[in-house]
PDB file of C-alpha atoms in Angstrom:
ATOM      1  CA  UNK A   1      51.670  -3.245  -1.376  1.00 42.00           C
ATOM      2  CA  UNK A   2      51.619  -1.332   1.845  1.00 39.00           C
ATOM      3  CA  UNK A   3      48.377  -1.711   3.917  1.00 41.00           C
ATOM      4  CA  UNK A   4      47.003   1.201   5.718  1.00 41.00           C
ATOM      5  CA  UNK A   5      44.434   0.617   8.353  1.00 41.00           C
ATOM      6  CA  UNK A   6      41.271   2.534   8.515  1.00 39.00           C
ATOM      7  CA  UNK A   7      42.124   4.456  11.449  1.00 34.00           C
ATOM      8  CA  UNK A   8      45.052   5.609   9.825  1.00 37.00           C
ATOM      9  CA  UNK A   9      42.932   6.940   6.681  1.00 39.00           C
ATOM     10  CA  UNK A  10      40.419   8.894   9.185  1.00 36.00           C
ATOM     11  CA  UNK A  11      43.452  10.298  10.973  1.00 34.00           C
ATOM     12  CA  UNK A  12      44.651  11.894   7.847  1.00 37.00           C
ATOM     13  CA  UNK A  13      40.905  13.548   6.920  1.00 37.00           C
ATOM     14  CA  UNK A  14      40.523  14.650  10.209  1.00 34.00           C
ATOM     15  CA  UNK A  15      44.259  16.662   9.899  1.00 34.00           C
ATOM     16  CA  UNK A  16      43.062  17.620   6.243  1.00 39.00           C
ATOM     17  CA  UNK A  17      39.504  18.369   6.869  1.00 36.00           C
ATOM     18  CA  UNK A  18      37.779  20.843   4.410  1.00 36.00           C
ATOM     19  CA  UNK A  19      36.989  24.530   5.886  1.00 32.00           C
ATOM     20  CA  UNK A  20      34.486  26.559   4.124  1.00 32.00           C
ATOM     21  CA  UNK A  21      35.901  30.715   3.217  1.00 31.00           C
ATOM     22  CA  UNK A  22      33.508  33.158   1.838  1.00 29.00           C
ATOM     23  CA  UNK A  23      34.596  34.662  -1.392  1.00 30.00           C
ATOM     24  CA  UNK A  24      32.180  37.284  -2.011  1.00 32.00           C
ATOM     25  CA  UNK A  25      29.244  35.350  -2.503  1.00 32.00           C
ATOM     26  CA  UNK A  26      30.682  32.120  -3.989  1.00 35.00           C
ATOM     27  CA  UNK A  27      31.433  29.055  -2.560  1.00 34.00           C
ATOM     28  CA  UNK A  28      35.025  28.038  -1.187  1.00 33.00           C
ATOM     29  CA  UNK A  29      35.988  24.610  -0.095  1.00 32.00           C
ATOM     30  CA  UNK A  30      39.428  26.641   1.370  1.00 30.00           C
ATOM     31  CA  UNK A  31      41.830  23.870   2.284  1.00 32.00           C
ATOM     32  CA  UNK A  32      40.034  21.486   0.085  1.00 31.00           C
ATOM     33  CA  UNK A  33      40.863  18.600   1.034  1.00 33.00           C
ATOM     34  CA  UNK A  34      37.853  16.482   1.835  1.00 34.00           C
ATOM     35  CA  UNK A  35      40.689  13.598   0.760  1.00 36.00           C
ATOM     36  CA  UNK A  36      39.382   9.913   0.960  1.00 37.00           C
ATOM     37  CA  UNK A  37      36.928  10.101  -1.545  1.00 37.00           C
ATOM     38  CA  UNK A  38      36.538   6.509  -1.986  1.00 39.00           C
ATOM     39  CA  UNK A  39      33.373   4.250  -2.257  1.00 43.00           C
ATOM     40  CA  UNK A  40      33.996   1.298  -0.197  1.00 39.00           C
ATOM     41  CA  UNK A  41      34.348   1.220   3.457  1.00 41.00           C
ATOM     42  CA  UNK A  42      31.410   1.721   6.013  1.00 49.00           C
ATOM     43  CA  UNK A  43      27.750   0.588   5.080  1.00 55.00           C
ATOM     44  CA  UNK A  44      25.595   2.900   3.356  1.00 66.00           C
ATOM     45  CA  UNK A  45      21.920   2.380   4.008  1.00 64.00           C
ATOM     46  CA  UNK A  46      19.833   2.234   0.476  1.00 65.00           C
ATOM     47  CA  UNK A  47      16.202   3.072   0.025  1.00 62.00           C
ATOM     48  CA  UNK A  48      14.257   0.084   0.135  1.00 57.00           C
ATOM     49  CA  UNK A  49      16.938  -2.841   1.394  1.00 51.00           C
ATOM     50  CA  UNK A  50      19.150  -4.175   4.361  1.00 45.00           C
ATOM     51  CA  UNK A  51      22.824  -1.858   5.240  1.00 43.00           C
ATOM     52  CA  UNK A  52      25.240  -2.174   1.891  1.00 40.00           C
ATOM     53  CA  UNK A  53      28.602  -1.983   1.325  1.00 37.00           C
ATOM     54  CA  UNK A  54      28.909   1.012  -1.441  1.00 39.00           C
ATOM     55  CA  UNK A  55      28.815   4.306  -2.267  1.00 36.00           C
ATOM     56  CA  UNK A  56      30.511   5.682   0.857  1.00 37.00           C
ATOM     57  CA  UNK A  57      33.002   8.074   1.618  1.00 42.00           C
ATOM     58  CA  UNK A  58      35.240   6.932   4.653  1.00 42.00           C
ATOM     59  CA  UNK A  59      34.648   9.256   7.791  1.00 47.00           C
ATOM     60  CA  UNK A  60      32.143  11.054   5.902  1.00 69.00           C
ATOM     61  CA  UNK A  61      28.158  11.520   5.830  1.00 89.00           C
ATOM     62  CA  UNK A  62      27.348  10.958   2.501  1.00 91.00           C
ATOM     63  CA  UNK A  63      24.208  10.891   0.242  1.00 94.00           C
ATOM     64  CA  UNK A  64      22.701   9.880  -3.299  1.00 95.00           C
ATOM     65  CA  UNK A  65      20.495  11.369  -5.101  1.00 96.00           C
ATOM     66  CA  UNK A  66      19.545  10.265  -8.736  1.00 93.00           C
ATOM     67  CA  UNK A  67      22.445   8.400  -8.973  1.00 92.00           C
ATOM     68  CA  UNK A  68      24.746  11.257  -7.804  1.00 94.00           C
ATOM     69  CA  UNK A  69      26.518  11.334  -4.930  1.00 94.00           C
ATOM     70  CA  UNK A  70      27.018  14.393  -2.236  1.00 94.00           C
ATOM     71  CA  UNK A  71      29.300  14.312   0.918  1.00 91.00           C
ATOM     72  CA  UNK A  72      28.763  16.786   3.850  1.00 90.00           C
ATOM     73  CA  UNK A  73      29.715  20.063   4.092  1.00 87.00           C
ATOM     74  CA  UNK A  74      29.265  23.318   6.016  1.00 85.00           C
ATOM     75  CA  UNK A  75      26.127  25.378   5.785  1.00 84.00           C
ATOM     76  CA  UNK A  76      26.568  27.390   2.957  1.00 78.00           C
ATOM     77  CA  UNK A  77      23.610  28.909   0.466  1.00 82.00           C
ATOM     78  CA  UNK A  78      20.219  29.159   1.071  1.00 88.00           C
ATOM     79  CA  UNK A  79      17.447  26.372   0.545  1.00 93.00           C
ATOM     80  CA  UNK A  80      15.409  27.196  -2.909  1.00 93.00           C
ATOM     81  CA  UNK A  81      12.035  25.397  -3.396  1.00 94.00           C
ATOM     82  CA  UNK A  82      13.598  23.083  -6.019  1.00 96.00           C
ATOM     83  CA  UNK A  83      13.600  19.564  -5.438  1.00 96.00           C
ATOM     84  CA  UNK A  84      16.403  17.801  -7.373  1.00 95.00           C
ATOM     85  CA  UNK A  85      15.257  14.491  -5.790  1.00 96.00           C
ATOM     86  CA  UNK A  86      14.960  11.876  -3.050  1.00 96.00           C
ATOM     87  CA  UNK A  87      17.642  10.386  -0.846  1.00 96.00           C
ATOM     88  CA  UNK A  88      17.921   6.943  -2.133  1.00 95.00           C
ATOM     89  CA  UNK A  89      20.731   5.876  -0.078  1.00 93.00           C
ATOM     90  CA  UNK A  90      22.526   7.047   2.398  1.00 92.00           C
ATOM     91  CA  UNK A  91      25.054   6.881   5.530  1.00 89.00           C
ATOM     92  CA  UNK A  92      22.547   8.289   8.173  1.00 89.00           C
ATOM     93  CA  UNK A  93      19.185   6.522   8.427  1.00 88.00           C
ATOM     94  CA  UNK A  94      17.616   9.726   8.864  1.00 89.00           C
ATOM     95  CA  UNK A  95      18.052  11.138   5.669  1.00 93.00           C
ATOM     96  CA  UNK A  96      16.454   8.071   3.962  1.00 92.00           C
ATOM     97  CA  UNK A  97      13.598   8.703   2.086  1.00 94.00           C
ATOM     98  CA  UNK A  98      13.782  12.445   2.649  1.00 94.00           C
ATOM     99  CA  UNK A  99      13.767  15.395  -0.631  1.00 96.00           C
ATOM    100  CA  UNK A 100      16.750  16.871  -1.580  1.00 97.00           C
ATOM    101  CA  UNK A 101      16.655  20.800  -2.710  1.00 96.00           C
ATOM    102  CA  UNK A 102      18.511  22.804  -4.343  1.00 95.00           C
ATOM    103  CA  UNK A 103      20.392  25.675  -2.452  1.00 94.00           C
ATOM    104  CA  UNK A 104      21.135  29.303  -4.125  1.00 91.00           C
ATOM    105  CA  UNK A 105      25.296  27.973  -4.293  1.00 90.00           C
ATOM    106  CA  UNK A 106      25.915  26.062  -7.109  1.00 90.00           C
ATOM    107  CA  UNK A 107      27.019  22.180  -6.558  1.00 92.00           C
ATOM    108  CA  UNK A 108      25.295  22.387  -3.116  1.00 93.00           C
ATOM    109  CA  UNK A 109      21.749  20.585  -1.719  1.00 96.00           C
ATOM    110  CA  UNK A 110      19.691  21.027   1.396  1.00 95.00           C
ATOM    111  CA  UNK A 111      18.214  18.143   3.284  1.00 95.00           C
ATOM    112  CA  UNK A 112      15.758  18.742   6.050  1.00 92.00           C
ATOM    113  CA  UNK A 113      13.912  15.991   8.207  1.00 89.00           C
ATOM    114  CA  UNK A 114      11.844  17.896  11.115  1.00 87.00           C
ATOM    115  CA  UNK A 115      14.056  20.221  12.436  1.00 88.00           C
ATOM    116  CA  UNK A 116      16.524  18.690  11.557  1.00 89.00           C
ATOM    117  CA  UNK A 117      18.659  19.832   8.108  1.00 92.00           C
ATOM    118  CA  UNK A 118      22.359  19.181   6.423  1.00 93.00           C
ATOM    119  CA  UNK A 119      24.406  20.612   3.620  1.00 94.00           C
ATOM    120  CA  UNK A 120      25.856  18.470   1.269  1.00 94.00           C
ATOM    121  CA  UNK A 121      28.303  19.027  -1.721  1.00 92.00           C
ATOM    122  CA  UNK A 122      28.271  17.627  -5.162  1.00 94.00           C
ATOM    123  CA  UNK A 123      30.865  14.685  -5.331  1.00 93.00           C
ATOM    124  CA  UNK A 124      30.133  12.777  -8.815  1.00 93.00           C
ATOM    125  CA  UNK A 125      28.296  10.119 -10.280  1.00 90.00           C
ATOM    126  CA  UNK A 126      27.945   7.170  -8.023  1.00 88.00           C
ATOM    127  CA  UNK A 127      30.401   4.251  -9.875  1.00 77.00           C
ATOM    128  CA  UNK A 128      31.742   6.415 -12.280  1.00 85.00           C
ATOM    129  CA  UNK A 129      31.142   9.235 -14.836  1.00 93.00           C
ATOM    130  CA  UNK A 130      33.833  12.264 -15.452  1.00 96.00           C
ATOM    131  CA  UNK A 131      35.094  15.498 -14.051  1.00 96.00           C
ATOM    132  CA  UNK A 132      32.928  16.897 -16.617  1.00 96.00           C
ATOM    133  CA  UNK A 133      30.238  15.922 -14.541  1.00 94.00           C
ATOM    134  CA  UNK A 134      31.477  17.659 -11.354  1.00 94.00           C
ATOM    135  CA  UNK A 135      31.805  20.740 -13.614  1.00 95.00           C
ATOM    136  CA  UNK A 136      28.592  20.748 -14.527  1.00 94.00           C
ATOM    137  CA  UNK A 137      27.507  20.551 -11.074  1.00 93.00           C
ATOM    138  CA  UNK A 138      29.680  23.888  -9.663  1.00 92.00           C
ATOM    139  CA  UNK A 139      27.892  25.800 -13.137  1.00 92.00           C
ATOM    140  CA  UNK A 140      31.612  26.509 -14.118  1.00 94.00           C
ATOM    141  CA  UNK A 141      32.422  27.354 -17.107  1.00 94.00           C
ATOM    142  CA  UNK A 142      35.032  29.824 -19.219  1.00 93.00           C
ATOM    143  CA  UNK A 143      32.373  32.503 -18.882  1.00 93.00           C
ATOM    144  CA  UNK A 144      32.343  32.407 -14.940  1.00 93.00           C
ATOM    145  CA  UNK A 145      35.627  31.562 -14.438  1.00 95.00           C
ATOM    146  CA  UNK A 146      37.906  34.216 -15.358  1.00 95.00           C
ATOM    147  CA  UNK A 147      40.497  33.397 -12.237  1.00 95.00           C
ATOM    148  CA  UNK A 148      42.421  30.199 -11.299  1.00 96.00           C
ATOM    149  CA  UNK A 149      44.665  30.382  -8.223  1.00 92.00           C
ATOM    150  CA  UNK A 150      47.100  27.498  -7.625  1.00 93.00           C
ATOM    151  CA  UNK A 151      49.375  26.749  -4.477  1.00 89.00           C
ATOM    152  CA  UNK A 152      52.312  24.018  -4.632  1.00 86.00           C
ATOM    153  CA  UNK A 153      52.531  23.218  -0.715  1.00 73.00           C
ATOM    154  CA  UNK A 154      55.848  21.037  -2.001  1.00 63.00           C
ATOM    155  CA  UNK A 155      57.148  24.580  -2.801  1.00 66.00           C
ATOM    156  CA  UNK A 156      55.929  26.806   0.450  1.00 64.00           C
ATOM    157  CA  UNK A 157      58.625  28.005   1.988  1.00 61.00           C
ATOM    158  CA  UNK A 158      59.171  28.629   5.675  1.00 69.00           C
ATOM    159  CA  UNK A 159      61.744  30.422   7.806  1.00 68.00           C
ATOM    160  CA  UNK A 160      62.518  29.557  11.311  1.00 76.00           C
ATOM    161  CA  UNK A 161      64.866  32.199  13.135  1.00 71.00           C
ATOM    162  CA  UNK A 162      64.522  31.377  16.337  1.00 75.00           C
ATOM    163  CA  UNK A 163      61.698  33.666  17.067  1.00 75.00           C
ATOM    164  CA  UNK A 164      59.674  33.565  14.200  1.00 78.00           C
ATOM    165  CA  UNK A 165      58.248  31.651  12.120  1.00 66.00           C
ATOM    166  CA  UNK A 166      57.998  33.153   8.776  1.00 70.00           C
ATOM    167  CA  UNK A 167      55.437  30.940   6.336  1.00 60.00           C
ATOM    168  CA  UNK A 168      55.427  31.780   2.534  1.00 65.00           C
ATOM    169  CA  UNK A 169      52.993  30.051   0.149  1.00 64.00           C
ATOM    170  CA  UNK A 170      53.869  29.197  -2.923  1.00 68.00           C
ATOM    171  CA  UNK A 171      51.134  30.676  -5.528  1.00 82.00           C
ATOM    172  CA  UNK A 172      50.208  31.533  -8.742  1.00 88.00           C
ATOM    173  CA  UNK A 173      47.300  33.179 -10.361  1.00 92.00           C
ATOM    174  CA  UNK A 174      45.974  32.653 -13.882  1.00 95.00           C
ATOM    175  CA  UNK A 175      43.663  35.142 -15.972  1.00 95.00           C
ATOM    176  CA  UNK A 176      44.426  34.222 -19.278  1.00 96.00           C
ATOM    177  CA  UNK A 177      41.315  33.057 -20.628  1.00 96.00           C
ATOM    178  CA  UNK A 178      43.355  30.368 -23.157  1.00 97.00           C
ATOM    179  CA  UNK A 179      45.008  29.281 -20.625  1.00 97.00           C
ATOM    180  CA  UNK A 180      41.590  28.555 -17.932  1.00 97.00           C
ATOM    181  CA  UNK A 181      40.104  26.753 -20.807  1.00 97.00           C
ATOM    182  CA  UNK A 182      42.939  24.285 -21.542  1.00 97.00           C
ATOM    183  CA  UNK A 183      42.552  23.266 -17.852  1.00 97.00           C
ATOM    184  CA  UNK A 184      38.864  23.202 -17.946  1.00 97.00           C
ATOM    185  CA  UNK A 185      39.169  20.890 -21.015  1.00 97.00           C
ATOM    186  CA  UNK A 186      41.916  18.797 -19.213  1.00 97.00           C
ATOM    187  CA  UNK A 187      39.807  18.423 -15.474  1.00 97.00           C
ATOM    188  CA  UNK A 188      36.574  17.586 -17.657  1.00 97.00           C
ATOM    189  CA  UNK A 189      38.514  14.629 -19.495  1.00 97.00           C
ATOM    190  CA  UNK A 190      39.277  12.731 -15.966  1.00 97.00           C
ATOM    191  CA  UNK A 191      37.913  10.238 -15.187  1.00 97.00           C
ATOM    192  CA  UNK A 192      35.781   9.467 -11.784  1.00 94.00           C
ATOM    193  CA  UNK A 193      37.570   6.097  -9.759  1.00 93.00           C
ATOM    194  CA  UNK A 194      36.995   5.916  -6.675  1.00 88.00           C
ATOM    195  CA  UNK A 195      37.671   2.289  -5.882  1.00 90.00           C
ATOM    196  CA  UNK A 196      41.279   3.098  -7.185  1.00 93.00           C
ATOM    197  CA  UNK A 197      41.629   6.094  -5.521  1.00 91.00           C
ATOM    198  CA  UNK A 198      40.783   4.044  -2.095  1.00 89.00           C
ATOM    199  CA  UNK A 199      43.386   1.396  -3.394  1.00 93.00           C
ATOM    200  CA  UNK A 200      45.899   4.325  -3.961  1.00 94.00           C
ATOM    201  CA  UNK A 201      45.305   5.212  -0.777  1.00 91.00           C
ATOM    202  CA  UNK A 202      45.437   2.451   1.070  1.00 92.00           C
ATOM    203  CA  UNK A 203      49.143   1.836  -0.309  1.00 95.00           C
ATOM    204  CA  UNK A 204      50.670   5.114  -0.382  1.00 94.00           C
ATOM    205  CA  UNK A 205      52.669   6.427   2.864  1.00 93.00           C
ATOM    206  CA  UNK A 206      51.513  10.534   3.387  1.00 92.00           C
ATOM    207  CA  UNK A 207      49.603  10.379   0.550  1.00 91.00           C
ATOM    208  CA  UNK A 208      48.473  13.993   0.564  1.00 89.00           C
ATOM    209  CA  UNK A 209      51.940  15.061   0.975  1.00 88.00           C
ATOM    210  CA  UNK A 210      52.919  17.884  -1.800  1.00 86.00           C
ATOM    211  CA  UNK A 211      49.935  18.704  -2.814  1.00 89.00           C
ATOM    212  CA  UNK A 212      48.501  21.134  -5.307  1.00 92.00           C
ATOM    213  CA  UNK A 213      45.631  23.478  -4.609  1.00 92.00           C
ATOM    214  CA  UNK A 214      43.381  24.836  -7.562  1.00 94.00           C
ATOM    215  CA  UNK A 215      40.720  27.456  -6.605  1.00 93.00           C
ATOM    216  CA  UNK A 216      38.022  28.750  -9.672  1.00 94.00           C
ATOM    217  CA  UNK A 217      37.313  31.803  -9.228  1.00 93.00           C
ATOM    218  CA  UNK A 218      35.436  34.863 -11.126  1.00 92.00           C
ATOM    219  CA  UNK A 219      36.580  38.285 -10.590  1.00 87.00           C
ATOM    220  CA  UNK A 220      34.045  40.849 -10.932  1.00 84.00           C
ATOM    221  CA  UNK A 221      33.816  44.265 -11.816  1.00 83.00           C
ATOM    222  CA  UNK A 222      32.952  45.415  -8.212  1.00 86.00           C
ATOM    223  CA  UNK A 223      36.182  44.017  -7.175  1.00 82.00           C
ATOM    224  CA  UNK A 224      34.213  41.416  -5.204  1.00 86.00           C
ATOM    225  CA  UNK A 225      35.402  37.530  -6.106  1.00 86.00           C
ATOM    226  CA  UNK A 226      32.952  34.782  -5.748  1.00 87.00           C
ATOM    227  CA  UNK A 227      34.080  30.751  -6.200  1.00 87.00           C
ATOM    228  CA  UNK A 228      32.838  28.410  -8.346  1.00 88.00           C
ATOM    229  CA  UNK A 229      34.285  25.153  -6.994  1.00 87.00           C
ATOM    230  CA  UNK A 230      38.186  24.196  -6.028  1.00 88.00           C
ATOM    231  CA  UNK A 231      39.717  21.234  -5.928  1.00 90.00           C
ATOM    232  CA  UNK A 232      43.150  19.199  -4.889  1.00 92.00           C
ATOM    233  CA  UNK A 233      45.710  17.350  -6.670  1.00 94.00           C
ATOM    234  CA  UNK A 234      47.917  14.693  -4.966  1.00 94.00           C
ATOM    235  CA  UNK A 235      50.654  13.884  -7.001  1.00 93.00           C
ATOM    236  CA  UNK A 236      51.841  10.877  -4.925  1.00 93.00           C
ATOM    237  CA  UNK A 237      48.526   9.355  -5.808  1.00 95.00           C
ATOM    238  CA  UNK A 238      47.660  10.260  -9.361  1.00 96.00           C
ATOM    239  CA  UNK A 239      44.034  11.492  -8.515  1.00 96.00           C
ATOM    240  CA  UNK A 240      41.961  14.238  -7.862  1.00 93.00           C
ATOM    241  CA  UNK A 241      39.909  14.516  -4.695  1.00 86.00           C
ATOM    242  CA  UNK A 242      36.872  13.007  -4.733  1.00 87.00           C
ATOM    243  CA  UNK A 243      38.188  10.091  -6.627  1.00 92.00           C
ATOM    244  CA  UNK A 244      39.115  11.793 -10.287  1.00 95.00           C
ATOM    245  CA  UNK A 245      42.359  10.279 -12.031  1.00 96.00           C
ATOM    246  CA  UNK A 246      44.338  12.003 -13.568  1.00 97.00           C
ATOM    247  CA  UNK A 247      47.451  11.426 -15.814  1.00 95.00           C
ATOM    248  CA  UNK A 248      51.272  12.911 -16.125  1.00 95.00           C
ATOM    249  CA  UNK A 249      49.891  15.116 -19.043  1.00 96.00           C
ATOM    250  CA  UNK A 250      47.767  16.656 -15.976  1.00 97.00           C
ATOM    251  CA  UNK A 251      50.132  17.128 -13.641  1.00 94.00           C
ATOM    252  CA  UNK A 252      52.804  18.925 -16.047  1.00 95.00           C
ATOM    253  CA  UNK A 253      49.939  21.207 -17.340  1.00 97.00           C
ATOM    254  CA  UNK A 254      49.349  22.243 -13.491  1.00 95.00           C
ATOM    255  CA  UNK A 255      53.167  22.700 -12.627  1.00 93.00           C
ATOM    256  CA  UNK A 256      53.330  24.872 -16.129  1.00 94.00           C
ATOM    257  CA  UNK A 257      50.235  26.996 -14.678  1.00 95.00           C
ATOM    258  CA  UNK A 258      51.954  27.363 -11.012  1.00 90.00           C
ATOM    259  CA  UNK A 259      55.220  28.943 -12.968  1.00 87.00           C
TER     260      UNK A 259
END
């Protein structure tokens, strides 16, 4: 088994780092690729005891709350009065301790100390649970999503002639409403590893390489599109981000969606 050191790792999410799009007035996690998604690596500071290994996202400030955990993302949705808990543990001392509320984007919290306040994204259920769970979350379902867009980056094209470069993305987009339900049945069937995923990881060369780009959308009658949640599949490792396995059965279904 090849051994990949940590730097290495960090180098790769800091190339693949997740930017946040607006989409009407959904969320978007654009290049979604918040990658390492594993649990093991830097100490995570629980509620209550010394620094443990666990829980932790490498390169990222995560949080759990109730058992679930959220990783850091851009500001996005505004803060509701809602608490949906307390920080029990957590990669930043600071956020120890401190109520977790609900924002107006689904999948998304607010956490304010002072002045002093961070976004974080629903990941999954700390040690294990399913994709269902991280559908839940994002409030998708076949009523709000009546668009899936794909992209195969192993089949973007580009054109170099000397002068310019000519970039073509490989996409497809899915409305049939048969069709978005066999994937959502499919994604809520997978099941959350992240201490594999870290292993895959750590023994796969360009691990992200060829990935596959899903993006839940709704369409609405305004012609405005809002995002429920997106998500990438790495073929060379066999998961989901955020630690979600999947199987071949999973990976054909995408390819047959992407045409």
């Amino acid at each position: 088994m090849k051994n990949r050191g940590w730097k290495q790792r960090f180098v790769w999410i800091l190339v693949l780092v997740p930017m946040l799009l607006t989409f009407g007035c959904g969320t978007k996690d654009a290049e979604q690729t918040t990658e390492a998604t594993g649990e093991t690596g830097r100490a995570m500071t629980e509620l209550g005891t010394e620094p443990a290994i666990g829980y932790v996202q490498i390169g990222d400030d995560q949080i759990t709350v109730n058992g679930q955990l959220y990783t850091a993302a851009a500001p996005w949705g505004a803060r509701t009065n809602t608490v949906v808990g307390i920080v029990s543990a957590a990669d930043e001392v600071d956020r120890l301790g401190v109520a977790a509320y609900a924002t107006d984007i689904p999948g998304y919290v607010r956490v304010d100390n002072g002045d002093q306040s961070w976004t974080y994204r629903y990941v999954g259920a700390v040690g294990g649970g399913t994709m269902a769970d991280w559908i839940a979350a994002y409030g998708v379902t076949t009523e709000t999503v009546t668009r899936v867009d794909l992209q195969d980056k192993a089949r973007d094209s580009e054109v170099n002639d000397g002068q310019i470069v000519t970039f073509t993305p490989h996409r497809a987009t899915v409305t049939d409403a048969a069709k978005i339900a066999t994937l959502l049945d499919a994604m809520s069937m997978l099941p959350r590893d992240a201490a594999g995923y870290e292993a895959a990881l750590a023994a796969t060369e360009k691990p992200y390489e060829g990935h596959i780009r899903v993006t839940l959308l709704q369409s609405n009658p305004d012609g405005s599109v809002r995002e429920w949640g997106s998500f990438v599949w790495y073929p060379k490792l066999g998961y989901v981000n955020d630690g979600y396995k999947t199987d071949a059965a999973f990976g054909e279904l995408l390819k047959s969606l992407l045409g």
